[in-house]
Amino acid sequence: MNARYNSWLQCFAGCDERYGLDEIIYRCRKCNSLLEVRHDLQALAGTGPEEWKSRFSERWRAVSGPDASGVWAKKEWVCPNVADENIVSLHEGYTPLLKINSPFDNLELNNLSVKLCGNTHTGSFKDLGLTVLVSMVRQMRAAGRDIPAVACASTGDTSAALAAYCARAGLPCIVFLPEGKITPAQLVQPLANNALTLAIDTDFDGCMELVQRVTTNENIYLANSMNSLRVEGQKTVAVEIVQQLNWEVPDWVVIPGGNLGNVSALGLGFDMMLRLGLIDHLPRICCAQSERANPLYRSYLKDFERFEPVKAGKTLASAIQIGNPVSISKAIKTLKDTGGIVEQVSEQQIVDACAATDREGLFTCPHTGVALGALRKLAEEEIVAPDDNVVVISTAHGLKFSRFKTDYHWGQQEQLDNPRANPPIRVKDSYDAVLAAINDRIRRH
Ligand SMILES: *Cc1c(COP(=O)(O)O)cnc(C)c1O
Ligand SMILES: [Zn+2]
């Protein structure tokens, strides 16, 4: 299908070293920096912007084949090197961009949408990246490469997605998880998909170190975010957003950041649209962090002149409880290129933002709460104006974090206020008792 397009791995530090996409390599052999996927933009520019737009529109939500996936419908931009028969898809992508009212009292936001990336097979945006990575591994195995298994360290969502795509591809999968730091819903996903699940007595950064050592020494393929194939799939979120806004660029995109692969993916998607002429400017990006795991925010305060890892503290936003983000250099580049900013939020601001949007009909996960809490601060400081077109990236489905919800409504989050708590009302088995409970809450005339 795409013989005339090509992509490859290239050193991110600009030492210009190139590697094939089918090489088992995560960092530059010359200078040890991260790698990135590069595309033959000249070949892609042979197709004009209007033609790309109409192609993508025609393919939107096909029922079968590669175009049934929001990622593979943009295959020429993502990974043209994968043959269609090697694609491992769970029909990821094509998630709703939902317009909502301002959830915040006394704060006007007239153009606010939430990109519900959690409305997907395993319940988080991680599906977008792992479909690409696992498809590439399937292709390498089909070509006779010896890859007996794929492994990752995870704060819960990468492992769920990796396990699902590996199960679909018939590929052995190993997940390294920090014991007791992920939710039961996240833990049960790799178990159900038959991954070898290691619950390790450390935090995410500790799991990351171990999986890197194992995959360096043994022939096991590493699926963490230094594997730059993943951001190629994740960057389609930027294209989908613009497509859903009828090819308009939003003023702001607010996204939570942990390991910082996703914010760089977002930047890459917008950058590619700009280079190929589908858009004529970039949005401003705000990367939002928890105050308890805020290494990017601290670096931002020093104009990114220095970066120091931190020891991540316990936060409700467990998927971004990361002190030493792998993709730091890529994230900083994205933020510099887009006039981006970094904001941080407290635990109280997270729960408030989640409860406020839930009252608008959403079911917001704590990481999305980090982004929404940051947006609230930006609106209060008038950095974001009431009529700005704002898109908040919702990274996971709230159902993965049901304990976070019940703790809020049952009043079991220590030291946090829960003004929007809505616990169940216990009622006796009696008509009068039921009616009394209704009249207590519902106004009727
Ligand atoms: C992985 C994840 C993030 C953070 O993405 P990074 O690429 O690590 O910055 C945020 N929210 C959820 C729900 C995630 O699973
Ligand atoms: Zn290099």
PDB file of N, CA and C in Angstrom, residues 103 122 236 264 332 436:
ATOM      1  N   PRO A 103     -17.418  23.488  33.894  1.00  0.00           N
ATOM      2  CA  PRO A 103     -17.794  22.792  35.122  1.00  0.00           C
ATOM      3  C   PRO A 103     -17.512  23.614  36.376  1.00  0.00           C
ATOM      4  N   THR A 122      -8.797  -0.834  26.176  1.00  0.00           N
ATOM      5  CA  THR A 122      -8.345  -1.099  27.552  1.00  0.00           C
ATOM      6  C   THR A 122      -8.564   0.092  28.476  1.00  0.00           C
ATOM      7  N   THR A 236      -1.726  10.607  16.724  1.00  0.00           N
ATOM      8  CA  THR A 236      -2.965  10.725  15.939  1.00  0.00           C
ATOM      9  C   THR A 236      -4.053  11.461  16.717  1.00  0.00           C
ATOM     10  N   SER A 264       4.708  14.862  24.264  1.00  0.00           N
ATOM     11  CA  SER A 264       5.542  15.000  23.063  1.00  0.00           C
ATOM     12  C   SER A 264       4.833  14.453  21.837  1.00  0.00           C
ATOM     13  N   ILE A 332      10.228  18.845  26.659  1.00  0.00           N
ATOM     14  CA  ILE A 332      10.717  20.228  26.723  1.00  0.00           C
ATOM     15  C   ILE A 332      10.760  20.835  25.322  1.00  0.00           C
ATOM     16  N   ALA A 436     -40.172   9.888  51.606  1.00  0.00           N
ATOM     17  CA  ALA A 436     -39.513  10.917  52.430  1.00  0.00           C
ATOM     18  C   ALA A 436     -38.123  11.219  51.873  1.00  0.00           C
TER      19      ALA A 436
END
